[in-house]
CSV table of C-alpha atoms in Angstrom, one decimal:
chain,number,residue,atom,x,y,z
A,1,MET,CA,-31.9,-39.8,68.4
A,2,LYS,CA,-29.8,-38.7,65.4
A,3,ILE,CA,-31.4,-36.3,63.0
A,4,ALA,CA,-29.9,-35.7,59.5
A,5,PHE,CA,-30.7,-32.7,57.4
A,6,THR,CA,-30.1,-31.9,53.7
A,7,ALA,CA,-28.6,-28.4,54.0
A,8,THR,CA,-27.1,-25.5,52.0
A,9,GLY,CA,-24.7,-24.7,54.9
A,10,THR,CA,-23.3,-26.2,58.1
A,11,SER,CA,-25.1,-24.3,61.0
A,12,TRP,CA,-28.5,-24.2,62.6
A,13,ASP,CA,-29.2,-21.0,60.6
A,14,SER,CA,-28.4,-22.5,57.2
A,15,MET,CA,-31.3,-23.2,54.9
A,16,ILE,CA,-32.6,-26.7,54.2
A,17,ASP,CA,-31.4,-27.9,50.7
A,18,PRO,CA,-34.6,-29.0,49.0
A,19,ARG,CA,-32.6,-31.5,46.9
A,20,PHE,CA,-31.8,-34.9,48.3
A,21,GLY,CA,-29.2,-36.4,45.9
A,22,ARG,CA,-27.5,-33.1,45.1
A,23,THR,CA,-27.7,-31.5,48.5
A,24,GLU,CA,-24.7,-29.3,49.3
A,25,PHE,CA,-24.2,-30.6,52.8
A,26,ILE,CA,-25.6,-33.3,55.1
A,27,VAL,CA,-25.8,-32.0,58.6
A,28,LEU,CA,-26.3,-34.4,61.5
A,29,HIS,CA,-27.6,-33.5,64.9
A,30,ASP,CA,-27.1,-35.8,67.8
A,31,GLU,CA,-29.8,-35.1,70.4
A,32,GLU,CA,-27.9,-36.8,73.2
A,33,SER,CA,-24.6,-35.1,72.8
A,34,GLN,CA,-26.1,-32.0,71.3
A,35,GLU,CA,-23.4,-32.1,68.6
A,36,LEU,CA,-23.9,-30.8,65.1
A,37,ILE,CA,-21.6,-32.2,62.5
A,38,SER,CA,-21.7,-31.7,58.7
A,39,ILE,CA,-20.5,-33.7,55.7
A,40,ASP,CA,-19.6,-31.8,52.6
A,41,ASN,CA,-21.4,-33.3,49.6
A,42,TRP,CA,-19.8,-31.1,46.9
A,43,ALA,CA,-18.4,-34.2,45.1
A,44,VAL,CA,-21.8,-35.1,43.6
A,45,LYS,CA,-21.7,-31.8,41.6
A,46,ASN,CA,-19.5,-33.7,39.1
A,47,GLU,CA,-21.7,-36.7,38.9
A,48,THR,CA,-24.0,-36.9,35.9
A,49,HIS,CA,-25.7,-40.0,37.2
A,50,GLY,CA,-26.4,-41.6,40.5
A,51,ALA,CA,-26.3,-38.6,42.8
A,52,GLY,CA,-29.2,-40.0,44.8
A,53,THR,CA,-27.6,-43.4,45.4
A,54,ALA,CA,-24.2,-41.8,46.2
A,55,THR,CA,-25.8,-39.5,48.8
A,56,SER,CA,-27.8,-42.4,50.2
A,57,GLN,CA,-24.6,-44.3,50.8
A,58,LYS,CA,-23.2,-41.3,52.8
A,59,ILE,CA,-26.4,-41.0,54.8
A,60,PHE,CA,-26.3,-44.7,55.4
A,61,GLU,CA,-22.8,-44.5,57.0
A,62,LEU,CA,-24.1,-41.8,59.4
A,63,LYS,CA,-27.0,-44.1,60.5
A,64,PRO,CA,-29.5,-41.3,61.5
A,65,ASP,CA,-32.9,-42.2,63.0
A,66,VAL,CA,-34.6,-39.3,61.1
A,67,LEU,CA,-34.0,-37.5,57.8
A,68,ILE,CA,-35.4,-34.0,57.2
A,69,THR,CA,-35.3,-32.8,53.6
A,70,GLY,CA,-37.3,-30.8,51.0
A,71,ASN,CA,-38.5,-32.5,47.9
A,72,GLY,CA,-37.7,-36.0,49.2
A,73,PRO,CA,-35.5,-38.7,47.6
A,74,GLY,CA,-36.1,-40.0,44.1
A,75,ASP,CA,-36.9,-43.6,43.2
A,76,ASN,CA,-33.3,-44.9,43.2
A,77,ALA,CA,-32.4,-43.1,46.5
A,78,SER,CA,-35.6,-44.4,48.1
A,79,GLY,CA,-34.7,-47.9,47.0
A,80,ALA,CA,-31.4,-47.5,48.8
A,81,LEU,CA,-32.8,-45.8,51.9
A,82,LYS,CA,-35.4,-48.5,52.5
A,83,HIS,CA,-32.5,-50.7,53.7
A,84,LEU,CA,-32.1,-48.3,56.6
A,85,LYS,CA,-34.7,-48.0,59.4
A,86,MET,CA,-35.1,-44.3,59.2
A,87,LYS,CA,-38.0,-41.9,59.2
A,88,ILE,CA,-38.0,-39.4,56.4
A,89,PHE,CA,-39.7,-36.0,56.7
A,90,VAL,CA,-40.2,-33.8,53.6
A,91,ASN,CA,-41.4,-30.3,52.6
A,92,ALA,CA,-38.9,-28.6,54.9
A,93,HIS,CA,-37.7,-26.3,52.1
A,94,ASP,CA,-37.7,-22.6,52.8
A,95,MET,CA,-36.8,-23.3,56.4
A,96,THR,CA,-33.6,-23.0,58.3
A,97,LEU,CA,-32.4,-26.1,60.0
A,98,ARG,CA,-33.6,-24.7,63.4
A,99,GLN,CA,-37.1,-24.0,62.0
A,100,ALA,CA,-37.2,-27.4,60.3
A,101,TYR,CA,-36.1,-29.1,63.6
A,102,ASN,CA,-38.8,-27.3,65.6
A,103,ASN,CA,-41.4,-28.0,63.1
A,104,TYR,CA,-40.4,-31.7,63.2
A,105,LYS,CA,-40.6,-31.7,67.0
A,106,ASP,CA,-44.1,-30.1,66.8
A,107,GLY,CA,-45.3,-32.7,64.3
A,108,ASN,CA,-45.7,-30.2,61.5
A,109,LEU,CA,-43.6,-32.0,58.8
A,110,LYS,CA,-44.9,-34.6,56.4
A,111,GLU,CA,-43.5,-38.1,56.9
A,112,ILE,CA,-43.1,-40.3,53.8
B,1,MET,CA,-18.4,-57.6,-9.0
B,2,THR,CA,-17.6,-56.2,-5.6
B,3,GLU,CA,-20.5,-55.7,-3.3
B,4,LYS,CA,-21.5,-52.2,-2.6
B,5,LYS,CA,-21.8,-51.0,1.0
B,6,PRO,CA,-25.3,-49.9,1.9
B,7,PHE,CA,-26.2,-46.2,1.9
B,8,LYS,CA,-27.4,-45.4,5.4
B,9,ILE,CA,-29.5,-42.3,6.0
B,10,ALA,CA,-30.5,-41.0,9.4
B,11,ILE,CA,-33.7,-39.0,9.5
B,12,ALA,CA,-33.4,-36.7,12.6
B,13,SER,CA,-34.6,-33.3,13.8
B,14,GLY,CA,-33.8,-31.0,16.7
B,15,LYS,CA,-37.4,-30.2,17.4
B,16,GLY,CA,-39.9,-33.0,17.9
B,17,GLY,CA,-43.0,-33.2,15.8
B,18,THR,CA,-41.5,-31.8,12.7
B,19,GLY,CA,-42.2,-34.8,10.5
B,20,LYS,CA,-39.5,-37.4,10.9
B,21,THR,CA,-42.0,-40.3,11.0
B,22,LEU,CA,-44.0,-38.8,8.1
B,23,LEU,CA,-40.8,-38.6,6.0
B,24,SER,CA,-39.2,-41.9,7.1
B,25,THR,CA,-42.3,-44.0,6.4
B,26,ASN,CA,-43.3,-42.3,3.1
B,27,LEU,CA,-39.7,-42.2,1.8
B,28,ALA,CA,-39.1,-45.9,2.7
B,29,ALA,CA,-42.4,-47.1,1.2
B,30,TYR,CA,-41.9,-45.0,-2.0
B,31,LEU,CA,-38.3,-46.1,-2.4
B,32,SER,CA,-39.3,-49.8,-2.0
B,33,GLN,CA,-41.5,-49.6,-5.1
B,34,THR,CA,-38.4,-49.6,-7.2
B,35,ARG,CA,-35.6,-50.9,-5.0
B,36,SER,CA,-34.9,-53.0,-2.0
B,37,THR,CA,-35.1,-50.7,1.1
B,38,LEU,CA,-34.7,-51.1,4.8
B,39,LEU,CA,-36.5,-48.9,7.3
B,40,VAL,CA,-35.3,-49.0,11.0
B,41,ASP,CA,-37.4,-47.3,13.7
B,42,LEU,CA,-34.7,-46.1,16.2
B,43,ASP,CA,-37.0,-43.8,18.1
B,44,VAL,CA,-36.9,-46.6,20.7
B,45,GLU,CA,-38.8,-44.8,23.4
B,46,GLU,CA,-41.8,-44.3,21.3
B,47,PRO,CA,-41.5,-46.1,18.0
B,48,ASN,CA,-44.5,-45.4,15.8
B,49,ASP,CA,-43.5,-46.2,12.2
B,50,PHE,CA,-45.5,-49.4,12.6
B,51,ILE,CA,-48.7,-47.4,12.3
B,52,PHE,CA,-47.9,-46.6,8.7
B,53,ILE,CA,-45.9,-49.7,7.6
B,54,LYS,CA,-47.9,-52.8,7.7
B,55,GLY,CA,-46.2,-55.9,6.3
B,56,THR,CA,-46.0,-59.4,7.7
B,57,LEU,CA,-44.4,-59.9,11.0
B,58,GLU,CA,-41.5,-62.3,10.5
B,59,SER,CA,-39.6,-62.3,13.8
B,60,VAL,CA,-39.4,-60.8,17.3
B,61,SER,CA,-36.2,-61.0,19.3
B,62,ASP,CA,-35.5,-59.9,22.9
B,63,GLN,CA,-32.6,-57.6,23.5
B,64,TYR,CA,-30.5,-57.6,26.7
B,65,LYS,CA,-28.0,-55.6,28.6
B,66,MET,CA,-25.7,-57.1,31.2
B,67,ILE,CA,-26.0,-56.1,34.9
B,68,PRO,CA,-24.2,-57.4,38.0
B,69,GLU,CA,-26.1,-59.5,40.5
B,70,TRP,CA,-24.9,-59.5,44.1
B,71,GLY,CA,-24.0,-62.9,45.6
B,72,GLU,CA,-24.3,-62.3,49.3
B,73,ASP,CA,-22.7,-65.6,50.4
B,74,LYS,CA,-19.5,-64.9,48.6
B,75,CYS,CA,-19.2,-61.2,49.4
B,76,THR,CA,-16.7,-60.0,52.0
B,77,LEU,CA,-17.9,-56.4,51.9
B,78,CYS,CA,-14.5,-55.1,50.9
B,79,GLY,CA,-16.1,-52.1,49.2
B,80,ILE,CA,-14.2,-52.3,45.9
B,81,CYS,CA,-17.4,-52.6,43.8
B,82,SER,CA,-19.1,-49.5,45.1
B,83,ASN,CA,-15.9,-47.4,45.0
B,84,VAL,CA,-15.2,-48.4,41.4
B,85,CYS,CA,-18.7,-47.7,40.1
B,86,LYS,CA,-18.7,-44.3,38.3
B,87,TYR,CA,-22.5,-44.3,38.1
B,88,HIS,CA,-23.2,-45.2,41.7
B,89,ALA,CA,-25.2,-48.1,40.5
B,90,VAL,CA,-23.5,-50.4,43.0
B,91,VAL,CA,-23.8,-49.0,46.5
B,92,GLN,CA,-22.7,-50.5,49.8
B,93,LEU,CA,-25.3,-50.0,52.4
B,94,GLY,CA,-24.0,-51.4,55.7
B,95,THR,CA,-23.8,-55.2,55.1
B,96,PHE,CA,-25.9,-55.0,51.9
B,97,ILE,CA,-24.8,-54.3,48.3
B,98,ALA,CA,-27.6,-52.7,46.3
B,99,VAL,CA,-27.4,-52.8,42.5
B,100,PHE,CA,-29.5,-50.2,40.7
B,101,LYS,CA,-30.0,-51.6,37.3
B,102,GLU,CA,-31.3,-48.4,35.8
B,103,LEU,CA,-28.1,-46.6,36.6
B,104,CYS,CA,-25.8,-49.5,35.4
B,105,HIS,CA,-23.9,-48.8,32.2
B,106,SER,CA,-22.7,-52.5,31.8
B,107,CYS,CA,-19.0,-51.5,32.2
B,108,TYR,CA,-18.2,-54.7,34.0
B,109,ALA,CA,-15.8,-52.9,36.4
B,110,CYS,CA,-17.4,-54.1,39.6
B,111,SER,CA,-17.8,-57.6,38.3
B,112,GLU,CA,-14.3,-58.0,37.0
B,113,LEU,CA,-12.6,-56.3,40.0
B,114,CYS,CA,-14.5,-58.3,42.7
B,115,PRO,CA,-11.8,-60.5,44.3
B,116,GLU,CA,-14.5,-63.0,45.4
B,117,LEU,CA,-16.4,-63.1,42.0
B,118,ALA,CA,-19.5,-62.1,44.0
B,119,LEU,CA,-21.0,-59.9,41.3
B,120,PRO,CA,-21.5,-62.1,38.2
B,121,MET,CA,-23.0,-60.3,35.2
B,122,GLN,CA,-26.6,-61.4,34.3
B,123,LYS,CA,-28.8,-60.8,31.3
B,124,HIS,CA,-31.5,-58.1,31.7
B,125,LYS,CA,-34.1,-57.5,29.0
B,126,ILE,CA,-34.1,-53.9,27.7
B,127,GLY,CA,-36.2,-54.2,24.6
B,128,GLU,CA,-37.4,-56.0,21.5
B,129,LEU,CA,-36.6,-56.0,17.9
B,130,SER,CA,-39.3,-56.9,15.5
B,131,LYS,CA,-39.0,-57.5,11.7
B,132,ARG,CA,-41.7,-57.0,9.2
B,133,SER,CA,-41.6,-57.4,5.4
B,134,ASP,CA,-43.7,-55.9,2.7
B,135,GLY,CA,-42.5,-56.6,-0.8
B,136,HIS,CA,-39.1,-54.8,-1.3
B,137,LEU,CA,-39.4,-53.1,2.1
B,138,THR,CA,-37.9,-54.6,5.2
B,139,PHE,CA,-38.9,-52.9,8.4
B,140,ILE,CA,-37.2,-53.3,11.8
B,141,GLU,CA,-38.7,-51.8,14.9
B,142,SER,CA,-36.6,-51.3,18.0
B,143,ARG,CA,-38.7,-50.9,21.1
B,144,LEU,CA,-37.4,-50.1,24.6
B,145,GLU,CA,-39.0,-51.9,27.5
B,146,ILE,CA,-41.3,-49.8,29.7
B,147,CYS,CA,-39.4,-48.5,32.7
B,148,GLU,CA,-36.0,-48.8,31.0
B,149,GLU,CA,-34.2,-45.5,31.1
B,150,GLN,CA,-31.3,-46.0,28.7
B,151,ALA,CA,-32.1,-45.9,25.0
B,152,VAL,CA,-28.4,-45.9,23.9
B,153,PRO,CA,-27.5,-49.5,24.5
B,154,LEU,CA,-30.6,-50.7,22.5
B,155,ILE,CA,-29.8,-48.3,19.7
B,156,HIS,CA,-26.2,-49.6,19.5
B,157,GLN,CA,-27.4,-53.2,19.5
B,158,THR,CA,-29.9,-52.4,16.7
B,159,HIS,CA,-27.2,-50.9,14.5
B,160,ASN,CA,-24.9,-53.9,15.1
B,161,LEU,CA,-27.7,-56.3,14.2
B,162,VAL,CA,-28.5,-54.3,11.0
B,163,ASP,CA,-24.8,-54.3,10.1
B,164,GLU,CA,-24.6,-58.1,10.5
B,165,ASP,CA,-27.8,-59.2,9.0
B,166,TYR,CA,-29.0,-56.6,6.5
B,167,ASN,CA,-25.8,-55.6,4.7
B,168,LYS,CA,-27.2,-56.6,1.4
B,169,ILE,CA,-30.0,-54.1,1.4
B,170,PRO,CA,-28.6,-51.1,-0.5
B,171,PHE,CA,-30.8,-48.3,0.8
B,172,GLN,CA,-31.3,-48.0,4.6
B,173,LEU,CA,-33.3,-45.3,6.4
B,174,PHE,CA,-33.0,-44.8,10.2
B,175,ASP,CA,-35.9,-42.9,11.9
B,176,CYS,CA,-34.1,-41.3,14.8
B,177,PRO,CA,-35.3,-40.0,18.2
B,178,PRO,CA,-35.8,-36.2,18.4
B,179,GLY,CA,-33.5,-33.8,20.2
B,180,THR,CA,-29.7,-33.6,20.3
B,181,SER,CA,-28.8,-35.8,23.2
B,182,CYS,CA,-27.1,-39.2,23.4
B,183,PRO,CA,-29.8,-41.3,21.8
B,184,VAL,CA,-29.7,-39.1,18.6
B,185,ILE,CA,-26.0,-39.3,18.5
B,186,ALA,CA,-26.0,-43.1,18.9
B,187,ALA,CA,-28.6,-43.3,16.1
B,188,ALA,CA,-26.9,-41.0,13.7
B,189,LYS,CA,-23.3,-42.0,14.3
B,190,ASN,CA,-23.4,-45.2,12.3
B,191,THR,CA,-24.9,-43.6,9.1
B,192,ASP,CA,-23.5,-41.9,6.0
B,193,TYR,CA,-25.9,-39.0,5.6
B,194,VAL,CA,-28.3,-37.1,7.9
B,195,ILE,CA,-31.6,-35.6,6.9
B,196,LEU,CA,-32.8,-33.0,9.4
B,197,VAL,CA,-36.5,-32.4,9.2
B,198,THR,CA,-37.6,-28.9,10.4
B,199,GLU,CA,-40.3,-26.3,10.1
B,200,SER,CA,-40.1,-22.6,9.3
B,201,THR,CA,-40.9,-21.4,12.8
B,202,PRO,CA,-38.6,-19.8,15.4
B,203,PHE,CA,-38.8,-23.1,17.4
B,204,GLY,CA,-37.9,-25.1,14.3
B,205,LEU,CA,-35.0,-22.8,13.5
B,206,ASN,CA,-33.6,-22.8,17.1
B,207,ASP,CA,-33.6,-26.6,17.3
B,208,LEU,CA,-32.4,-27.0,13.8
B,209,LYS,CA,-29.3,-24.9,14.7
B,210,LEU,CA,-28.6,-27.2,17.7
B,211,ALA,CA,-29.1,-30.3,15.5
B,212,VAL,CA,-26.8,-28.9,12.8
B,213,GLU,CA,-24.1,-28.3,15.4
B,214,THR,CA,-24.4,-31.8,16.8
B,215,ILE,CA,-24.4,-33.6,13.5
B,216,SER,CA,-21.5,-31.4,12.2
B,217,LYS,CA,-19.5,-32.5,15.2
B,218,LEU,CA,-20.1,-36.1,14.1
B,219,GLY,CA,-18.6,-35.1,10.7
B,220,LYS,CA,-21.7,-36.3,8.7
B,221,PRO,CA,-22.9,-34.6,5.6
B,222,LEU,CA,-26.4,-33.3,6.1
B,223,GLY,CA,-29.4,-31.8,4.3
B,224,VAL,CA,-32.6,-30.2,5.4
B,225,ILE,CA,-36.2,-30.8,4.6
B,226,ILE,CA,-38.6,-28.1,5.5
B,227,ASN,CA,-42.0,-29.5,6.4
B,228,ARG,CA,-45.2,-27.5,6.7
B,229,HIS,CA,-43.6,-25.0,4.4
B,230,GLY,CA,-45.7,-21.8,4.2
B,231,ILE,CA,-46.2,-21.3,7.9
B,232,GLY,CA,-43.9,-19.1,10.0
B,233,ASN,CA,-41.2,-17.1,8.2
B,234,ASN,CA,-38.2,-17.4,5.9
B,235,ASP,CA,-35.6,-17.6,8.6
B,236,VAL,CA,-34.9,-21.3,8.2
B,237,GLU,CA,-34.3,-20.8,4.5
B,238,SER,CA,-32.0,-17.8,5.1
B,239,TYR,CA,-30.1,-19.8,7.7
B,240,CYS,CA,-29.6,-22.8,5.4
B,241,ALA,CA,-28.5,-20.5,2.5
B,242,HIS,CA,-26.1,-18.6,4.7
B,243,ASN,CA,-24.5,-21.8,6.0
B,244,GLN,CA,-24.5,-23.6,2.6
B,245,ILE,CA,-26.8,-26.3,3.9
B,246,PRO,CA,-28.7,-27.9,1.0
B,247,VAL,CA,-32.5,-27.9,1.3
B,248,LEU,CA,-33.6,-31.2,-0.3
B,249,ALA,CA,-37.3,-30.4,-0.4
B,250,LYS,CA,-40.0,-28.2,1.0
B,251,ILE,CA,-43.2,-30.0,1.9
B,252,PRO,CA,-46.1,-27.6,1.8
B,253,PHE,CA,-48.4,-27.1,4.8
B,254,ASP,CA,-51.5,-29.0,3.6
B,255,ARG,CA,-54.6,-30.1,5.5
B,256,GLN,CA,-54.8,-33.2,3.2
B,257,ILE,CA,-51.4,-34.5,4.6
B,258,ALA,CA,-52.7,-34.1,8.2
B,259,LYS,CA,-55.9,-36.0,7.2
B,260,CYS,CA,-54.1,-39.0,5.8
B,261,TYR,CA,-51.5,-39.0,8.6
B,262,SER,CA,-54.1,-39.0,11.3
B,263,LYS,CA,-55.7,-42.1,9.8
B,264,GLY,CA,-52.4,-43.9,9.7
B,265,GLU,CA,-52.1,-43.8,5.9
B,266,LEU,CA,-49.1,-43.2,3.8
B,267,VAL,CA,-49.4,-39.8,2.2
B,268,TYR,CA,-47.6,-39.9,-1.1
B,269,ALA,CA,-50.2,-42.0,-2.9
B,270,LYS,CA,-52.9,-39.5,-2.0
B,271,VAL,CA,-51.1,-36.1,-2.1
B,272,GLU,CA,-49.3,-35.6,-5.4
B,273,HIS,CA,-46.9,-32.8,-4.2
B,274,VAL,CA,-45.6,-35.1,-1.5
B,275,GLU,CA,-44.7,-37.7,-4.1
B,276,THR,CA,-42.9,-34.8,-6.0
B,277,SER,CA,-41.0,-33.9,-2.9
B,278,LEU,CA,-39.9,-37.6,-2.3
B,279,ARG,CA,-38.7,-37.8,-6.0
B,280,GLN,CA,-36.7,-34.6,-5.4
B,281,ILE,CA,-35.1,-36.0,-2.3
B,282,ILE,CA,-34.2,-39.3,-4.0
B,283,LYS,CA,-32.8,-37.5,-7.0
B,284,TYR,CA,-30.6,-35.4,-4.8
B,285,LEU,CA,-29.3,-38.3,-2.8
B,286,ASP,CA,-28.6,-40.4,-6.0
B,287,GLU,CA,-26.8,-37.5,-7.7
B,288,THR,CA,-24.7,-36.5,-4.7
B,289,HIS,CA,-24.1,-39.9,-3.1
B,290,GLY,CA,-24.1,-42.4,-6.0
B,291,ASN,CA,-26.8,-44.5,-7.5
B,292,HIS,CA,-27.7,-47.3,-5.2
B,293,GLU,CA,-30.1,-49.1,-7.4
């Protein structure tokens, strides 16, 4: 399984970024290879419109099975993400990636 | 005789709820007793002049914007469309091109640059214009469709239509949206004079300053009307005096106005000092910007 996080940094100890479209990084954890890779999403800072759909496109290219985020995607981003068979878990703000991952594993995160 | 260009007045405010609609509807109705007048409700997200201006409905027309529609069979997934879209309204998701019509600004870039012509532009309804007439008063209401996010294209289209079809009406009032953002700028840009309606409260003053800055950037002459005069303090008047901004009228804080307004009635016929204020405003506009009778 590939797990994507919206994150404010690039390591397991970074905090979850509660924002979807304007997340600072997208971090991808591959459970098989145990790899942790990150995508810098700084470019959306300059976007006044369409941050959600732009970030959705980046996530789409990573093809994760699960997305763990905070507030959850907005309407436009949800519209884009529905084309991807991916489970989305929200309310992971105020957690590090590691805490969020463990909570997901324990079934404590809310799925939308 | 050469035809005079119409005198276009925007009625705007920084703060909402200061009395744009009160002034727009009463000034338009009062003016129309003696001269041919046009009132345009450009507060397209919540037009409410119709509550006060009755008249006979003469026509309703749908307004559209153009958005691309993806033709899957022609598409080679080259990615040009999603790369070129500044607004991320066209997004490539694997083998699917998603078009987000709310984000689209109708720039045509994706459609024109698609080598396969797989994104033809299609009409999409964004709102309605309705026209009512009551004696010398012509009233146009511009109303955005529910769920549409962009007011600006509809405001532009309304201005264009007024320029084309109502050029003969000498006095034109445009009831603008509140605030200082794009819709207000779109509404005020195509006018000759801006009236800012405010109230003598700290909130009124703060938002008036923002509105004055915005309208000054557009290079429009402006005047202020202080509504609910008597509440708050004198800071708005001091600010106007200090910045040489003319105060066209002060409409007193009066329960009688609220009573009429809440019943959907025009106020000037029932409250004499409102009629006096309207006369002052018209006198000022006639003296400073020519007689448009």
